[in-house]
């Protein structure tokens, strides 16, 4: 059976709680909106495959994540994609420059799949907001300072009933710089 999956960066529980508070506050002002119930995350990519194939991709994600070294992410401003009606928290330039190569490497690892990729690291507060609600969000939230240690990526599966992703596996950044063993030839 085909299922939809997502690879993402999850912040610390403290950051998840702060973002949930912001989402709930926005919801109290504009009612229900897309992603008001989703857990705080930075999307790397989404894909749909037959669930029987997922283990081979878990192995690839494990090997890739194993080579990354944990680093600090600093989210310091809000932004929006007006054409998509998205309002989000954005990382500073230094954090963005650390996140982008990781996102690219993971997307490269999964390149055999048809990916819906994210190239601009951000943590959504709301998606598909009408212009009026985007303006309300920008008025409600003006300053932010959030830090977390980026030390893993998560693989999530979409619950088709709740229409929410849930974590099915976590891949730690272990800073393993050992090159993969390559079989050589003696002759």
C-alpha positions as YAML, in Angstrom:
chain: A
units: angstrom
residues:
- id: 1
  name: UNK
  ca: [0.00, 0.00, 0.00]
- id: 2
  name: UNK
  ca: [1.30, 3.45, -0.90]
- id: 3
  name: UNK
  ca: [1.93, 5.82, 1.98]
- id: 4
  name: UNK
  ca: [3.15, 9.39, 2.26]
- id: 5
  name: UNK
  ca: [6.34, 10.05, 4.23]
- id: 6
  name: UNK
  ca: [8.26, 13.14, 5.28]
- id: 7
  name: UNK
  ca: [11.83, 13.72, 6.44]
- id: 8
  name: UNK
  ca: [12.24, 16.64, 8.81]
- id: 9
  name: UNK
  ca: [14.35, 18.29, 11.48]
- id: 10
  name: UNK
  ca: [12.61, 18.34, 14.85]
- id: 11
  name: UNK
  ca: [13.64, 20.99, 17.37]
- id: 12
  name: UNK
  ca: [13.82, 20.41, 21.12]
- id: 13
  name: UNK
  ca: [10.61, 19.72, 23.06]
- id: 14
  name: UNK
  ca: [10.88, 23.21, 24.56]
- id: 15
  name: UNK
  ca: [10.84, 24.77, 21.07]
- id: 16
  name: UNK
  ca: [7.95, 22.49, 20.01]
- id: 17
  name: UNK
  ca: [5.98, 23.71, 23.02]
- id: 18
  name: UNK
  ca: [6.72, 27.39, 22.26]
- id: 19
  name: UNK
  ca: [5.66, 26.99, 18.63]
- id: 20
  name: UNK
  ca: [2.48, 25.16, 19.69]
- id: 21
  name: UNK
  ca: [1.64, 28.10, 21.96]
- id: 22
  name: UNK
  ca: [2.09, 30.48, 18.98]
- id: 23
  name: UNK
  ca: [-0.05, 28.28, 16.73]
- id: 24
  name: UNK
  ca: [-2.78, 28.07, 19.38]
- id: 25
  name: UNK
  ca: [-2.71, 31.85, 19.84]
- id: 26
  name: UNK
  ca: [-3.04, 32.41, 16.08]
- id: 27
  name: UNK
  ca: [-5.86, 29.85, 15.98]
- id: 28
  name: UNK
  ca: [-7.68, 31.78, 18.74]
- id: 29
  name: UNK
  ca: [-7.58, 34.88, 16.49]
- id: 30
  name: UNK
  ca: [-8.39, 33.39, 13.06]
- id: 31
  name: UNK
  ca: [-9.95, 29.98, 13.82]
- id: 32
  name: UNK
  ca: [-8.72, 26.72, 12.26]
- id: 33
  name: UNK
  ca: [-6.00, 26.94, 9.59]
- id: 34
  name: UNK
  ca: [-3.65, 24.55, 7.76]
- id: 35
  name: UNK
  ca: [-0.87, 23.24, 9.99]
- id: 36
  name: UNK
  ca: [-2.38, 24.65, 13.20]
- id: 37
  name: UNK
  ca: [-2.10, 21.17, 14.72]
- id: 38
  name: UNK
  ca: [1.22, 20.06, 13.23]
- id: 39
  name: UNK
  ca: [4.29, 19.63, 15.42]
- id: 40
  name: UNK
  ca: [7.03, 22.23, 14.94]
- id: 41
  name: UNK
  ca: [9.57, 21.04, 12.36]
- id: 42
  name: UNK
  ca: [11.73, 22.02, 9.42]
- id: 43
  name: UNK
  ca: [10.67, 20.01, 6.37]
- id: 44
  name: UNK
  ca: [13.44, 18.49, 4.27]
- id: 45
  name: UNK
  ca: [11.29, 16.53, 1.80]
- id: 46
  name: UNK
  ca: [8.14, 14.47, 1.31]
- id: 47
  name: UNK
  ca: [7.54, 11.41, -0.86]
- id: 48
  name: UNK
  ca: [5.02, 8.67, -1.50]
- id: 49
  name: UNK
  ca: [6.12, 5.03, -1.83]
- id: 50
  name: UNK
  ca: [4.82, 1.55, -1.17]
- id: 51
  name: UNK
  ca: [5.30, 0.84, 2.53]
- id: 52
  name: UNK
  ca: [7.19, -2.36, 1.66]
- id: 53
  name: UNK
  ca: [10.07, -0.19, 0.39]
- id: 54
  name: UNK
  ca: [10.51, 2.01, 3.46]
- id: 55
  name: UNK
  ca: [13.21, -0.08, 5.17]
- id: 56
  name: UNK
  ca: [15.69, 0.37, 2.32]
- id: 57
  name: UNK
  ca: [15.24, 4.15, 2.60]
- id: 58
  name: UNK
  ca: [15.55, 4.02, 6.40]
- id: 59
  name: UNK
  ca: [18.95, 2.36, 5.90]
- id: 60
  name: UNK
  ca: [20.06, 5.13, 3.54]
- id: 61
  name: UNK
  ca: [18.85, 7.83, 5.94]
- id: 62
  name: UNK
  ca: [20.67, 6.14, 8.83]
- id: 63
  name: UNK
  ca: [23.96, 6.07, 6.89]
- id: 64
  name: UNK
  ca: [23.62, 9.68, 5.78]
- id: 65
  name: UNK
  ca: [22.58, 11.11, 9.17]
- id: 66
  name: UNK
  ca: [25.37, 9.15, 10.89]
- id: 67
  name: UNK
  ca: [27.95, 11.35, 9.09]
- id: 68
  name: UNK
  ca: [26.47, 14.68, 10.24]
- id: 69
  name: UNK
  ca: [27.70, 16.47, 13.34]
- id: 70
  name: UNK
  ca: [25.19, 18.15, 15.70]
- id: 71
  name: UNK
  ca: [25.06, 21.96, 15.51]
- id: 72
  name: UNK
  ca: [23.13, 24.83, 17.02]
- id: 73
  name: UNK
  ca: [20.25, 26.41, 15.10]
- id: 74
  name: UNK
  ca: [19.20, 29.97, 15.87]
- id: 75
  name: UNK
  ca: [15.77, 31.12, 14.69]
- id: 76
  name: UNK
  ca: [15.63, 34.90, 14.90]
- id: 77
  name: UNK
  ca: [12.93, 36.32, 12.62]
- id: 78
  name: UNK
  ca: [9.55, 35.69, 11.01]
- id: 79
  name: UNK
  ca: [8.86, 35.52, 7.31]
- id: 80
  name: UNK
  ca: [6.17, 34.62, 4.83]
- id: 81
  name: UNK
  ca: [5.65, 33.19, 1.38]
- id: 82
  name: UNK
  ca: [2.69, 35.26, 0.31]
- id: 83
  name: UNK
  ca: [1.97, 33.18, -2.81]
- id: 84
  name: UNK
  ca: [1.61, 30.05, -0.59]
- id: 85
  name: UNK
  ca: [0.00, 31.87, 2.32]
- id: 86
  name: UNK
  ca: [2.76, 30.59, 4.61]
- id: 87
  name: UNK
  ca: [3.88, 32.34, 7.79]
- id: 88
  name: UNK
  ca: [7.01, 30.94, 9.41]
- id: 89
  name: UNK
  ca: [9.94, 31.32, 11.78]
- id: 90
  name: UNK
  ca: [13.26, 31.57, 9.93]
- id: 91
  name: UNK
  ca: [16.84, 30.75, 10.91]
- id: 92
  name: UNK
  ca: [19.59, 33.35, 10.85]
- id: 93
  name: UNK
  ca: [22.05, 33.26, 7.95]
- id: 94
  name: UNK
  ca: [24.64, 31.12, 9.76]
- id: 95
  name: UNK
  ca: [22.05, 28.47, 10.74]
- id: 96
  name: UNK
  ca: [20.55, 28.53, 7.24]
- id: 97
  name: UNK
  ca: [24.03, 27.88, 5.81]
- id: 98
  name: UNK
  ca: [24.40, 24.84, 8.09]
- id: 99
  name: UNK
  ca: [20.90, 23.47, 7.41]
- id: 100
  name: UNK
  ca: [20.95, 23.77, 3.61]
- id: 101
  name: UNK
  ca: [23.81, 21.29, 2.94]
- id: 102
  name: UNK
  ca: [22.14, 18.74, 5.24]
- id: 103
  name: UNK
  ca: [18.82, 19.15, 3.45]
- id: 104
  name: UNK
  ca: [20.56, 18.85, 0.07]
- id: 105
  name: UNK
  ca: [22.51, 15.73, 1.13]
- id: 106
  name: UNK
  ca: [19.35, 14.00, 2.40]
- id: 107
  name: UNK
  ca: [17.48, 14.91, -0.78]
- id: 108
  name: UNK
  ca: [20.42, 13.53, -2.77]
- id: 109
  name: UNK
  ca: [20.28, 10.30, -0.70]
- id: 110
  name: UNK
  ca: [16.61, 9.89, -1.68]
- id: 111
  name: UNK
  ca: [17.02, 11.13, -5.28]
- id: 112
  name: UNK
  ca: [15.62, 7.91, -6.76]
- id: 113
  name: UNK
  ca: [12.22, 8.92, -5.31]
- id: 114
  name: UNK
  ca: [9.91, 11.59, -6.62]
- id: 115
  name: UNK
  ca: [10.51, 14.18, -3.90]
- id: 116
  name: UNK
  ca: [8.62, 17.27, -2.91]
- id: 117
  name: UNK
  ca: [11.64, 19.23, -1.66]
- id: 118
  name: UNK
  ca: [12.15, 22.21, 0.58]
- id: 119
  name: UNK
  ca: [15.16, 24.36, -0.33]
- id: 120
  name: UNK
  ca: [14.61, 27.14, 2.19]
- id: 121
  name: UNK
  ca: [14.81, 26.02, 5.84]
- id: 122
  name: UNK
  ca: [11.92, 27.40, 7.89]
- id: 123
  name: UNK
  ca: [9.51, 26.38, 10.66]
- id: 124
  name: UNK
  ca: [5.90, 26.97, 9.64]
- id: 125
  name: UNK
  ca: [3.41, 28.59, 11.95]
- id: 126
  name: UNK
  ca: [0.63, 28.53, 9.34]
- id: 127
  name: UNK
  ca: [0.12, 27.45, 5.73]
- id: 128
  name: UNK
  ca: [-2.46, 28.31, 3.08]
- id: 129
  name: UNK
  ca: [-3.47, 31.43, 5.01]
- id: 130
  name: UNK
  ca: [-5.60, 33.97, 3.18]
- id: 131
  name: UNK
  ca: [-3.86, 37.37, 2.82]
- id: 132
  name: UNK
  ca: [-5.91, 38.87, 5.67]
- id: 133
  name: UNK
  ca: [-4.85, 36.08, 8.07]
- id: 134
  name: UNK
  ca: [-1.24, 36.33, 6.93]
- id: 135
  name: UNK
  ca: [-1.37, 40.01, 7.91]
- id: 136
  name: UNK
  ca: [-2.87, 39.13, 11.31]
- id: 137
  name: UNK
  ca: [-0.08, 36.60, 11.93]
- id: 138
  name: UNK
  ca: [2.56, 39.21, 11.03]
- id: 139
  name: UNK
  ca: [0.98, 41.67, 13.48]
- id: 140
  name: UNK
  ca: [0.73, 39.10, 16.30]
- id: 141
  name: UNK
  ca: [4.31, 37.84, 15.99]
- id: 142
  name: UNK
  ca: [7.09, 40.37, 15.51]
- id: 143
  name: UNK
  ca: [10.15, 39.22, 17.47]
- id: 144
  name: UNK
  ca: [11.58, 35.79, 18.19]
- id: 145
  name: UNK
  ca: [14.77, 34.27, 19.58]
- id: 146
  name: UNK
  ca: [14.85, 30.47, 19.62]
- id: 147
  name: UNK
  ca: [17.84, 28.14, 19.77]
- id: 148
  name: UNK
  ca: [18.00, 24.37, 19.60]
- id: 149
  name: UNK
  ca: [20.58, 21.70, 18.97]
- id: 150
  name: UNK
  ca: [20.05, 20.06, 15.59]
- id: 151
  name: UNK
  ca: [21.15, 16.52, 16.40]
- id: 152
  name: UNK
  ca: [18.89, 14.27, 14.34]
- id: 153
  name: UNK
  ca: [16.37, 13.97, 11.57]
- id: 154
  name: UNK
  ca: [13.05, 12.18, 11.77]
- id: 155
  name: UNK
  ca: [11.12, 10.06, 9.31]
- id: 156
  name: UNK
  ca: [7.39, 10.67, 9.56]
- id: 157
  name: UNK
  ca: [4.38, 8.89, 8.08]
- id: 158
  name: UNK
  ca: [1.12, 10.62, 7.22]
- id: 159
  name: UNK
  ca: [-1.93, 9.48, 9.15]
- id: 160
  name: UNK
  ca: [-4.58, 9.66, 6.38]
- id: 161
  name: UNK
  ca: [-7.41, 10.06, 8.91]
- id: 162
  name: UNK
  ca: [-5.91, 12.78, 11.12]
- id: 163
  name: UNK
  ca: [-4.04, 14.28, 8.15]
- id: 164
  name: UNK
  ca: [-1.01, 14.70, 10.42]
- id: 165
  name: UNK
  ca: [2.46, 13.21, 10.19]
- id: 166
  name: UNK
  ca: [3.74, 11.07, 13.07]
- id: 167
  name: UNK
  ca: [7.35, 10.01, 13.71]
- id: 168
  name: UNK
  ca: [8.21, 6.42, 12.80]
- id: 169
  name: UNK
  ca: [12.00, 6.64, 13.10]
- id: 170
  name: UNK
  ca: [14.79, 8.95, 14.27]
- id: 171
  name: UNK
  ca: [18.28, 9.15, 12.79]
- id: 172
  name: UNK
  ca: [21.00, 10.65, 15.01]
- id: 173
  name: UNK
  ca: [23.88, 12.85, 13.91]
- id: 174
  name: UNK
  ca: [26.95, 10.98, 15.17]
- id: 175
  name: UNK
  ca: [29.73, 12.82, 13.34]
- id: 176
  name: UNK
  ca: [30.97, 9.51, 11.94]
- id: 177
  name: UNK
  ca: [33.63, 10.53, 9.44]
- id: 178
  name: UNK
  ca: [34.60, 6.96, 8.54]
- id: 179
  name: UNK
  ca: [34.34, 6.61, 4.78]
- id: 180
  name: UNK
  ca: [32.13, 3.77, 3.66]
- id: 181
  name: UNK
  ca: [34.10, 0.60, 3.05]
- id: 182
  name: UNK
  ca: [34.73, 0.10, -0.64]
- id: 183
  name: UNK
  ca: [35.55, -3.41, -1.83]
- id: 184
  name: UNK
  ca: [38.84, -3.32, -3.70]
- id: 185
  name: UNK
  ca: [40.41, -5.76, -6.05]
- id: 186
  name: UNK
  ca: [43.73, -7.54, -5.49]
- id: 187
  name: UNK
  ca: [44.40, -8.18, -9.16]
...
